[in-house]
XYZ file of C-alpha atoms in Angstrom:
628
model
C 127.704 57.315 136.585
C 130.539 58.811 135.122
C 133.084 55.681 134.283
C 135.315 57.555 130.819
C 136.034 60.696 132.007
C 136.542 62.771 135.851
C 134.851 66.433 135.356
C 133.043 68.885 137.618
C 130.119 68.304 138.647
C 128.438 70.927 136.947
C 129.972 68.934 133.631
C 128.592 65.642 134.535
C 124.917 65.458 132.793
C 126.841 67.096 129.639
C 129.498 64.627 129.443
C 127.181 61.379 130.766
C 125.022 62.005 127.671
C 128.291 61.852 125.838
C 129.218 58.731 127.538
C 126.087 57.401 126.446
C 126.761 58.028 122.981
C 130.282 57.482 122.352
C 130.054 54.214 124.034
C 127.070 53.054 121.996
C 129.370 54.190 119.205
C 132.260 51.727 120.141
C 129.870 48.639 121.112
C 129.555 48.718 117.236
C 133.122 47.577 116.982
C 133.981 45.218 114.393
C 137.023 43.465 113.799
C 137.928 41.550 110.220
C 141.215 40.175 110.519
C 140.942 38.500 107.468
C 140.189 41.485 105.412
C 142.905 43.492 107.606
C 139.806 46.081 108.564
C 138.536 47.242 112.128
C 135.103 49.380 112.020
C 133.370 51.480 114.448
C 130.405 52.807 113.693
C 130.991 52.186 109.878
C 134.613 54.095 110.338
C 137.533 52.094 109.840
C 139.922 52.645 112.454
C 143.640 51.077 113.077
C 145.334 49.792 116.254
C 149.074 51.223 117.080
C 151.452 50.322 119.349
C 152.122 52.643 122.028
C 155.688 52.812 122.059
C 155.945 53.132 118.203
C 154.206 56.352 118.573
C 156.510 57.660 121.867
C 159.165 56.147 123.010
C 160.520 53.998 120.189
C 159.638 57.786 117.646
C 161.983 59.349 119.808
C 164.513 57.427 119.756
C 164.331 56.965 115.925
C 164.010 61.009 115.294
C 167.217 61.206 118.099
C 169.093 58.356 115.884
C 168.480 60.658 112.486
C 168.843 63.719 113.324
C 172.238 63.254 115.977
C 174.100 65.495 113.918
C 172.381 68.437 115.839
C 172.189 67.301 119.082
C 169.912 65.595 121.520
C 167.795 68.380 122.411
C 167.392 69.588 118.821
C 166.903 65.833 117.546
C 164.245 65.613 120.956
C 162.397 68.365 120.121
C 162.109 68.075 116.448
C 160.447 64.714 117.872
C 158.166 66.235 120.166
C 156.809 68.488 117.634
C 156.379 66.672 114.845
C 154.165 64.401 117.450
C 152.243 67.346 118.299
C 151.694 68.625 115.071
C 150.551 65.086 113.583
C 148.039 64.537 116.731
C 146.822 67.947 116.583
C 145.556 67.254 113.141
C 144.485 64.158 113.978
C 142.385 65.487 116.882
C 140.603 68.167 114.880
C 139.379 65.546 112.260
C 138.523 63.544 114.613
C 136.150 66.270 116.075
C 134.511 67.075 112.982
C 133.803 63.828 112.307
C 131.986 63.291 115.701
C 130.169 67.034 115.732
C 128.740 66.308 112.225
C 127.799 62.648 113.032
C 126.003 64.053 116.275
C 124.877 67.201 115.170
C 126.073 68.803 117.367
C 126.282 72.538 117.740
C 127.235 73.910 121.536
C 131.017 74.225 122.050
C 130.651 72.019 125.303
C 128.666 69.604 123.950
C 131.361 69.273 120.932
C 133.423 68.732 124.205
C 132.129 66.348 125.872
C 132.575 63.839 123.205
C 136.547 64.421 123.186
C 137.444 62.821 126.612
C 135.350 60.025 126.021
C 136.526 59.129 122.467
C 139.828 59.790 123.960
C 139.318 56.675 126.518
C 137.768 54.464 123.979
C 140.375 54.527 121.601
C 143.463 53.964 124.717
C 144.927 57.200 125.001
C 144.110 58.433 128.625
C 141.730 58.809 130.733
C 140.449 62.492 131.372
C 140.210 63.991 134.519
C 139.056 67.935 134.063
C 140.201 70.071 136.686
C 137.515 72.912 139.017
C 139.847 75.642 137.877
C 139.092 75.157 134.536
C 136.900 77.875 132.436
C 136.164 76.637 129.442
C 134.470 79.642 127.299
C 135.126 80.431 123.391
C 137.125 83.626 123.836
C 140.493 84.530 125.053
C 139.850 83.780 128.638
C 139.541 79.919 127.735
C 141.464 77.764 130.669
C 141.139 74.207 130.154
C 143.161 72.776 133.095
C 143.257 68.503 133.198
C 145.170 65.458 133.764
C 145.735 61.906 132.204
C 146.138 59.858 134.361
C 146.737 56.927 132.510
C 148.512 58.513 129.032
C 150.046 55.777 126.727
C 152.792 57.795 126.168
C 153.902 58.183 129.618
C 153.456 54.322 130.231
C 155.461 53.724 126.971
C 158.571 55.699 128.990
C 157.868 54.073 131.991
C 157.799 50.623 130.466
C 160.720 50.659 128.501
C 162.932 51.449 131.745
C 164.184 54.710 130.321
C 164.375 57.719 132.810
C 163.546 61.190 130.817
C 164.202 64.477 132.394
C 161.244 66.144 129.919
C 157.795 65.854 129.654
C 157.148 63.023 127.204
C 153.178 63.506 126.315
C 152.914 65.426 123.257
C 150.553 63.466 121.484
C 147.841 63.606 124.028
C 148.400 67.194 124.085
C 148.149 67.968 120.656
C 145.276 65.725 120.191
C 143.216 67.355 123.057
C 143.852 71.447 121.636
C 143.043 70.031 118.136
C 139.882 68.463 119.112
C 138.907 71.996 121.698
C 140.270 74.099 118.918
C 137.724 72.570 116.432
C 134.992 72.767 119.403
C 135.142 76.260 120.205
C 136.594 77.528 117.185
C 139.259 79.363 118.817
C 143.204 78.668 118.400
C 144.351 76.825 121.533
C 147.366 75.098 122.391
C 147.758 72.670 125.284
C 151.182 71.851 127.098
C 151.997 69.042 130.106
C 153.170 70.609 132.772
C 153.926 67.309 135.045
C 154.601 64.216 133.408
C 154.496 60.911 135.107
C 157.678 59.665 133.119
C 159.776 62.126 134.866
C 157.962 60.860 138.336
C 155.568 63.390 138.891
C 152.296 61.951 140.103
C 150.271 62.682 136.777
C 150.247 63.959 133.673
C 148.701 67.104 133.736
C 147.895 69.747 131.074
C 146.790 73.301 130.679
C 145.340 74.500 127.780
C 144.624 78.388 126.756
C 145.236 80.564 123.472
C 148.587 80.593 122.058
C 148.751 84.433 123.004
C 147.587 83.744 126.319
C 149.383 80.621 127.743
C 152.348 81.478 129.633
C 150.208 83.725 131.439
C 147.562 80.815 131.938
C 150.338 78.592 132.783
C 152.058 81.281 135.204
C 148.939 82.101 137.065
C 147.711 78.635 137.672
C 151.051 77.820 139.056
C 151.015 80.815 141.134
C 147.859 79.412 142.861
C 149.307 76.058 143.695
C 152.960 76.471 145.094
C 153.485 72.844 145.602
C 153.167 72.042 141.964
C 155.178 75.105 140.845
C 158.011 74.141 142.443
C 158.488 70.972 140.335
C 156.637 71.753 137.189
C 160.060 74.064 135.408
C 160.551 72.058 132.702
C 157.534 72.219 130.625
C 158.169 73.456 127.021
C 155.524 75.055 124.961
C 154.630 73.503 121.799
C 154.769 75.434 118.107
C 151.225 75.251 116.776
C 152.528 73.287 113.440
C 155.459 75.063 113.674
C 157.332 73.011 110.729
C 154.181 74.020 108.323
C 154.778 77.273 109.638
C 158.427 77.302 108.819
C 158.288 75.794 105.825
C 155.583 77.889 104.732
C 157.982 80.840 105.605
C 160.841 79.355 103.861
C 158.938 79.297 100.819
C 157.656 82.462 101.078
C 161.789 83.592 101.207
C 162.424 81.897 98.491
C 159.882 83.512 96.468
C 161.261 87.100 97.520
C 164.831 85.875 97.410
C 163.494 84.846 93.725
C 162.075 87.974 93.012
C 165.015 90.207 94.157
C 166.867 88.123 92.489
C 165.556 88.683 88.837
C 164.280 92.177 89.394
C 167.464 93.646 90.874
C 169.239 96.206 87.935
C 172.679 95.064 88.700
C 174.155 91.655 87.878
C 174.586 89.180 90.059
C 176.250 85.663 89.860
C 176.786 82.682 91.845
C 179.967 81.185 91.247
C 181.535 77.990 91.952
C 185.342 78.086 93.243
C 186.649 76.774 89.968
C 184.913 79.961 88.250
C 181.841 78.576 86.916
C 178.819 80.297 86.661
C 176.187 78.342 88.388
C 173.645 81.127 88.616
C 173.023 84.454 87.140
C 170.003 87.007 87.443
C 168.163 88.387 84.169
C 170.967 91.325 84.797
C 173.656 89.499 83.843
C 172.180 88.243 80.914
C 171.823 91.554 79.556
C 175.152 92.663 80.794
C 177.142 89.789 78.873
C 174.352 89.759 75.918
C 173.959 86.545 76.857
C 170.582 84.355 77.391
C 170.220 82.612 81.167
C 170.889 79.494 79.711
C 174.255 80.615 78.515
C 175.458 81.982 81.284
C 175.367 78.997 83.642
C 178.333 76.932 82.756
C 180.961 79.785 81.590
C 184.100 80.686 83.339
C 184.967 83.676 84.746
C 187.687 84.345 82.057
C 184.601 84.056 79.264
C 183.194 86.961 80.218
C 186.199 89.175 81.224
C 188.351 90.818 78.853
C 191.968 89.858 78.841
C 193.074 92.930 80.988
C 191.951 92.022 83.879
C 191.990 87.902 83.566
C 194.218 87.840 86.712
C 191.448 88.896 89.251
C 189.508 85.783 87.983
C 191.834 82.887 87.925
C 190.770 79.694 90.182
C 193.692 81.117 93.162
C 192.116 84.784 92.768
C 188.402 83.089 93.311
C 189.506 80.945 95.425
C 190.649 84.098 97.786
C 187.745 85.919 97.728
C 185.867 83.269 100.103
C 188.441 84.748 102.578
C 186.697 88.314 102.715
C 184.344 90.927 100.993
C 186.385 92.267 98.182
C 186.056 95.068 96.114
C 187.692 96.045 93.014
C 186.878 97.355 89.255
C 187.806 95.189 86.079
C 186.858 94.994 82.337
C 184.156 93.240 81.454
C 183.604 91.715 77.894
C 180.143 91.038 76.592
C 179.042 87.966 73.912
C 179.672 90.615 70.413
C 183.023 91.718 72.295
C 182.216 94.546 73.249
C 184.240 95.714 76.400
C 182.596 97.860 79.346
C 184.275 98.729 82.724
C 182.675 96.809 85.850
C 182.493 97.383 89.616
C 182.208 94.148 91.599
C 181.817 93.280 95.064
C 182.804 89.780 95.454
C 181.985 87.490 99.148
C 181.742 83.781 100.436
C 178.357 82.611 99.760
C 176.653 79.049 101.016
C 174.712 78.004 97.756
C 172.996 74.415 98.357
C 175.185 73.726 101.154
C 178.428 74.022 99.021
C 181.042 77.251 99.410
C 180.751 79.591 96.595
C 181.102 82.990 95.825
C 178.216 85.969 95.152
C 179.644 88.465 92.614
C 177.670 91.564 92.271
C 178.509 93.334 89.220
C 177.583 96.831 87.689
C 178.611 98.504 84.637
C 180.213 101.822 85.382
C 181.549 102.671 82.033
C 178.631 106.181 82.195
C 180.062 106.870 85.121
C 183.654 106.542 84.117
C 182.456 108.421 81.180
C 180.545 111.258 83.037
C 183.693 111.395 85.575
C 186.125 111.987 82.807
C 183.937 114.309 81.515
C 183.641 116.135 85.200
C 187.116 115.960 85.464
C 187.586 117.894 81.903
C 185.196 119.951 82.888
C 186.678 121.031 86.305
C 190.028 121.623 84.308
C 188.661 123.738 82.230
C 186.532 125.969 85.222
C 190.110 126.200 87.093
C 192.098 127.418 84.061
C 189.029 129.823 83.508
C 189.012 130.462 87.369
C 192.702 131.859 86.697
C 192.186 133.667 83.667
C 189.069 135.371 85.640
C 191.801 135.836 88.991
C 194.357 137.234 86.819
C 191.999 140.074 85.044
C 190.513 140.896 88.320
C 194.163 141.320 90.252
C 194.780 143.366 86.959
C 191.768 145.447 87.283
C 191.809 145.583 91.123
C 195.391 147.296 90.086
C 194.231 149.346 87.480
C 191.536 150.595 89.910
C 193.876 151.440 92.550
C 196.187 153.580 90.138
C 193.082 155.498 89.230
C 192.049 156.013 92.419
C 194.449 159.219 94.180
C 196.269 158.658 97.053
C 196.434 162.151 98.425
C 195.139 165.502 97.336
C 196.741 167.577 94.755
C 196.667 170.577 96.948
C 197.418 172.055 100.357
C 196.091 169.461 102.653
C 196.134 172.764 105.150
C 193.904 174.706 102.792
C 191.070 172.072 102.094
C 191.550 168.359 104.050
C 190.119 165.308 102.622
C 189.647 162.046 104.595
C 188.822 159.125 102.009
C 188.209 155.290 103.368
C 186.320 152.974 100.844
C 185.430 149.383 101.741
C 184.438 147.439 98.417
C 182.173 144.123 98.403
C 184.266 142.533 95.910
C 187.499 142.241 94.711
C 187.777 144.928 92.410
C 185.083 148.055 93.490
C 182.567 149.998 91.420
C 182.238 152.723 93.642
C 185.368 155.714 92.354
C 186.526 159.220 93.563
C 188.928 161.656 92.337
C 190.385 165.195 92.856
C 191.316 167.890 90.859
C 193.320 171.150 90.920
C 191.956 173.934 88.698
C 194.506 176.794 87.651
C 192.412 179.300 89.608
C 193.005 177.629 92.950
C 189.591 176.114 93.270
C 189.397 172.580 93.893
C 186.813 170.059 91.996
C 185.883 166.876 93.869
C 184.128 164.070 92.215
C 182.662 160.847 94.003
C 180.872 158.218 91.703
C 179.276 154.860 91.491
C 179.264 152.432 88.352
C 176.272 149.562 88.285
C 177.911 146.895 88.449
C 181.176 145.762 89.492
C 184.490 143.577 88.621
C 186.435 144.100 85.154
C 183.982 145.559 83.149
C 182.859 148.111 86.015
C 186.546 149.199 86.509
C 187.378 149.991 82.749
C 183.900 151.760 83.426
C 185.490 153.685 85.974
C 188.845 154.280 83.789
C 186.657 155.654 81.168
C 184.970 158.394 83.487
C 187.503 159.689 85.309
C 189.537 160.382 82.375
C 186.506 162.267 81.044
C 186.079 164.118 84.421
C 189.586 165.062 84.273
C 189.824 166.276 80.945
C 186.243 168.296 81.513
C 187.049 170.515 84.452
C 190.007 172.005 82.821
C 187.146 172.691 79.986
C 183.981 173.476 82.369
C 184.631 172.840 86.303
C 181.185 174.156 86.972
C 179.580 170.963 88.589
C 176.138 171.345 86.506
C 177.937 172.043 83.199
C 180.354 169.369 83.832
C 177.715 166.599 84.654
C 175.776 167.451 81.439
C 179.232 167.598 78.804
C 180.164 163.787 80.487
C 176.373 163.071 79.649
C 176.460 163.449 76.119
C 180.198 162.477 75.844
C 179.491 159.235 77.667
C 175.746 158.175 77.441
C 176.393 156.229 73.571
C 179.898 154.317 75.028
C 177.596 153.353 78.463
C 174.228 152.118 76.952
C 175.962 150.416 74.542
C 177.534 147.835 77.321
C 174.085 148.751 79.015
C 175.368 150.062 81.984
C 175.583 153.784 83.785
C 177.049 155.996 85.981
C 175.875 157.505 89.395
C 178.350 160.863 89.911
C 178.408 163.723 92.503
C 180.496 166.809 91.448
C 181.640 169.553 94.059
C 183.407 172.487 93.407
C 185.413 174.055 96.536
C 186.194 178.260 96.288
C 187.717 178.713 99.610
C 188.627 182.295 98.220
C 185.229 183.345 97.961
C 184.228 181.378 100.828
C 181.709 178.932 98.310
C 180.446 175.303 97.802
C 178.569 174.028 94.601
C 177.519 170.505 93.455
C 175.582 168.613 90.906
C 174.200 165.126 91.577
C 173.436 163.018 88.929
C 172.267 159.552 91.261
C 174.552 159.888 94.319
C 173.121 160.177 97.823
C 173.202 163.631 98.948
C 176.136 165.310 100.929
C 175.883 166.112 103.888
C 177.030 169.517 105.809
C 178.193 169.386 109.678
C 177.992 172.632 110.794
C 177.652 173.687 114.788
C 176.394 169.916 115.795
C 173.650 169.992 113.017
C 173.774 167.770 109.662
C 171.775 169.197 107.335
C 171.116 167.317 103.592
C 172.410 168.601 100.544
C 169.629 168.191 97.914
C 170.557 168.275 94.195
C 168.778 166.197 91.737
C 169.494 164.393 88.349
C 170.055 161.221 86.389
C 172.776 159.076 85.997
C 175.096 158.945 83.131
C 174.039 156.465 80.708
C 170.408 156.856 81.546
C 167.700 158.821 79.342
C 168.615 162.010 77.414
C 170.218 163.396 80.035
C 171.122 167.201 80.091
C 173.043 169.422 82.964
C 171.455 168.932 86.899
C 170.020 171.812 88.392
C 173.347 173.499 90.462
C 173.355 173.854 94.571
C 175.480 176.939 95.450
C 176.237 176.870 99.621
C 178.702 179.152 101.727
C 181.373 177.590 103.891
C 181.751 178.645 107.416
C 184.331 178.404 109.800
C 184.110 174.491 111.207
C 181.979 173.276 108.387
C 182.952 169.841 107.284
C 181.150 168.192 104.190
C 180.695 164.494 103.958
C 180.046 162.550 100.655
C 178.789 158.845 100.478
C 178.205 156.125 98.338
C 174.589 154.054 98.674
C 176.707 151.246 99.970
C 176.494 152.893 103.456
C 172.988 154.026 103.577
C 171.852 150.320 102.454
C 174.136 148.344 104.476
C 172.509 146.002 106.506
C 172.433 143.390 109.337
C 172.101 140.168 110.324
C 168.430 141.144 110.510
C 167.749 142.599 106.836
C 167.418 146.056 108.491
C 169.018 148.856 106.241
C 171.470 151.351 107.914
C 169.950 154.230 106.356
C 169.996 157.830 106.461
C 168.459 158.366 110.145
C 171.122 156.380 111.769
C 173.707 157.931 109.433
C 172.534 161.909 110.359
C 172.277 160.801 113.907
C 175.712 159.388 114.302
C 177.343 162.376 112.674
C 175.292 164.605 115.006
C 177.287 163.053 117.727
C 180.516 163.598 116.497
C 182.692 166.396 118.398
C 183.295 169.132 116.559
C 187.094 168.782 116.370
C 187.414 165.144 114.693
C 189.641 165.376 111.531
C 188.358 164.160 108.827
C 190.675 160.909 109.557
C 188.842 160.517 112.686
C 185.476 161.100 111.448
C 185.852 158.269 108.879
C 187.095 155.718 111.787
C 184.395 156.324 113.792
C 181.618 155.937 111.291
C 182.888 153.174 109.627
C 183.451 151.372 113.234
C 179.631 152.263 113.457
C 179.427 150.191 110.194
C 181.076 147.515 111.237
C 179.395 146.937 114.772
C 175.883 147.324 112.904
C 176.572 145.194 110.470
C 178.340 142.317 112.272
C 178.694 139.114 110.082
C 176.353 139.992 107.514
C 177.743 139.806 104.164
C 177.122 143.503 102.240
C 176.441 143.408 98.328
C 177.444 147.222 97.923
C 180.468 149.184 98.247
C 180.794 151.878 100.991
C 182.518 154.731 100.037
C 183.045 157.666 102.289
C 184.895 161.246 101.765
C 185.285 163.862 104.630
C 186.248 167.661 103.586
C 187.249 169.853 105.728
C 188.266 173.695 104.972
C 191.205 175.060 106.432
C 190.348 177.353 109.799
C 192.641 179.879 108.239
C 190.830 179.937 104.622
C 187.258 180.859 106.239
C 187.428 183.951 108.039
């Protein structure tokens, strides 16, 4: 018969052989009072006084620890209980599994509740709903009845609004946690200090025992209603803490000394009472050094103000920020960035100073700033030459024909892609009445392409007064110009057209221009002359291409800028588009209108894509009374 312990009576052969045991265990009890030693079983146990280890604890961990209230001082109390019976439980274990050899988790058990009654902790009564398996499903449900703790409470008069057994608890999931080898926690959910009827406990995995604790309460309404104020224990939760204080320390420690900036602890009369490896190499000072100097000992003189005792004194009023110059052990003087704040260092106000050197920087901005001074004044120097060759340009370019617009119109619109354009056109007058048009394109473009394009048209103009044939002319500004162009390494695309409106004729040479093109009767039909631009190879006169000019024709002349524009899309404008939007012009467009239209065309196509080319366009357009 079961006399040590209330189980289910599936339990009771498994725990009556422990009975059996445990209490032939304690008839072995010995006590030597005059050698101060109790034995069982060749142990040596002690005997404690109940209240000294409950009531009378609490009060004395309440009394030291005041300063942070009652419930902090109560449960710093309650767990340190917990925690010490815990242990106390699990040793206790071992000590009986290995003495008994014993090896099934319920067997290891079984011994617990009975120990437990021997030694005058409480009787155990375990619960039907219990389930007591060695995985995460374990439910260990169970009252004592008879706890020393709660009889402590009840003894010494005092009411208590908490439950008070935290010793029993930790001692019973110490001694199951060493039986099944799984992490359990217990916690009393009814205490009879507070006036509950018993003092009962559920035990489960830490992970698991809200739930545990939630469900069984679910099941029994009565109870749930007055078990609220049950508190679940930390499973050595100081250990824990202090195991994770350390462990901050060590990486407070280590970012301490391994950070590449310096950083000091300072007291509020401005001694140093800390200072990474960092600062020691800052100041050229050794660690040992550093701790004890002022402030003032390792700034230089100029800035001495921002580290007087008022100044430090300030900057536990904020986060401040500032620069100042900082002066190292051999004198040497460096300027600083620091970042000064209030700082708790053991438990007295100082202040953290981080401090980095920023003399490169100061160097490398001075340097930047130099620098940038001397890209603006070169920025101006390059703005001036281009407004000068952007003006240039324009006086070389001709505003209007130097003829009868009546005889032979010319429409001219020219859209560059930088300030100053590489694409150039010109007109000229011959003596005979025939009229000598010239559209070119230089590689390249700003200053050195526009004195480029100074240096041709002068040439044209001065060769066709000498030879206004387009082929002969092409070839004389070869060999005049090729030596002046590859020498800069650059060259010349150029389309020559010679107008006879007496004899009703057209002829061109093209030395690297697109070809013109002639609108005649709602048809566009390609101009083909070949040769190479000036500049490039040995050059020689381009074949000629001799057409006749009819009533209506009107000749168009372009600049690769408008073939190769492009979109948003990297498609090319080219030459179908081009023939097909002429094709579509009416018949009567002057030149003028001609140009709007296409270059409207240019636009829409285009969009917001930026074009890398100038596009150059001239419209000619004979006279209706020159072509009969």
């Amino acid at each position: 018969m079961l006399e040590t312990v209330r189980v289910p009576p599936e339990l009771e052969p498994l725990f009556a052989t422990a009975q059996e045991f445990v209490g032939a265990y304690f008839r072995t009890l010995h006590a030597d009072p005059a050698h101060g030693t109790i034995e069982v079983g060749g142990q040596r146990y002690i005997l404690v006084r109940a209240a000294a280890m409950s009531v009378e604890f609490y009060a004395t961990i309440t009394q030291l620890y005041s300063d942070q209230g009652e419930a902090e001082a109560r449960a710093v109390a309650r767990g340190l209980l917990y925690d010490l019976a815990h242990a106390i439980g699990a040793a206790d274990a071992r000590a009986f599994h290995h003495s008994l050899d014993l090896r099934d988790p319920l067997a290891k058990l079984s011994a617990g509740p009975v120990h437990f009654a021997h030694t005058g902790w409480a009787h155990v009564s375990i619960l039907p709903e219990s389930q007591p398996t060695a995985d995460d499903q374990f439910l260990l449900v169970y009252d004592h009845p008879y706890s020393f703790e709660a009889h402590a409470w009840h003894n010494s008069g005092q009411a208590t609004d908490f439950p008070v057994c935290a010793m029993n608890a930790g001692y019973s999931a110490g001694w199951c946690t060493e039986s099944f080898g799984i992490a359990l926690v217990a916690v009393e959910i009814c205490c009879k200090a507070m006036g509950d009827d018993t003092c009962r406990f559920v035990m489960a995995p830490p992970a698991r025992i809200e739930h545990a604790i939630a469900t069984y309460l679910h099941g029994t309404p009565a109870l749930a209603r007055a078990a609220t104020r049950y508190e679940i224990p930390g499973f050595f939760s100081r250990k824990q803490a202090e195991d994770e204080l350390r462990e901050r320390e060590v990486q407070y420690r280590s970012v301490f000394e391994s950070v590449t900036d310096a950083i000091l602890i300072v007291g509020l009369d401005g001694q140093v009472v800390a200072a990474n490896p960092a600062a020691g190499r800052l100041y050229e000072r050794s660690h040992a050094d550093m701790v004890g100097l002022n402030l003032q000992e390792v700034t230089a003189p100029p800035s001495h103000s921002l580290v007087t005792q008022q100044s430090i004194a300030g900057y536990g009023n904020g986060d401040i920020r500032g620069e100042a110059v900082g002066m190292a052990a051999s004198g040497r003087v460096f300027e600083v960035e620091f970042h000064a704040t209030a700082f708790s260092y053991q438990r007295q106000p100082h202040i953290l100073v981080l401090v980095s050197d920023i003399s490169e920087r100061k160097r490398a901005e001075a340097e930047r700033l130099q620098l940038q001074e001397q890209l603006l004044r070169q920025n101006e120097r390059l703005r001036a030459e281009l407004s000068l060759a952007r003006t240039v340009q324009q006086s070389l370019l001709p505003q209007r024909v130097p003829w009868n617009p009546q005889h032979l119109a010319v429409g001219s619109r020219s859209l560059p892609a930088s300030v100053v354009s590489s694409d150039f056109y010109g007109y000229f007058a011959l003596a005979d009445g025939r009229m000598l048009i010239a559209l070119g394109d230089v590689a390249g473009s700003g200053v050195a392409a526009a004195l480029t394009m100074a240096l041709t048209i002068s040439a044209i103009e001065s060769q066709a007064r000498l030879s206004p044939q387009p082929g002969a002319c092409i070839g004389a500004l070869q060999a005049r110009l090729q030596e002046q162009l590859q020498s800069c390494d650059m060259f010349v695309s150029l389309l020559v057209v010679l107008v006879d409106l007496q004899n009703q004729q057209l002829w061109l040479a093209n030395a690297g221009m697109p070809a013109p093109l002639l609108l005649r009767a709602g048809r566009v039909e390609e101009l083909w002359s070949y040769g190479v631009p000036l500049g490039v190879g040995a050059g020689g006169a381009p074949a000629e291409l001799h057409a006749e000019l009819r009533p209506g024709d009107r000749v168009l002349l372009v600049s690769d800028g408008v073939i190769e524009a492009r979109n948003a899309y990297g498609e090319l404008f080219g030459y179908e588009r081009l023939l097909a939007s002429l094709s579509a012009r009416p018949p009567n467009e002057t030149p003028e209108q001609l140009l709007e239209n296409l270059f409207a065309q240019l636009a829409t196509f285009a969009s917001t894509a930026e074009q890398h080319d100038d596009l150059t366009v001239l419209a000619l357009q004979p006279g209706a009374a020159e072509l009969r």
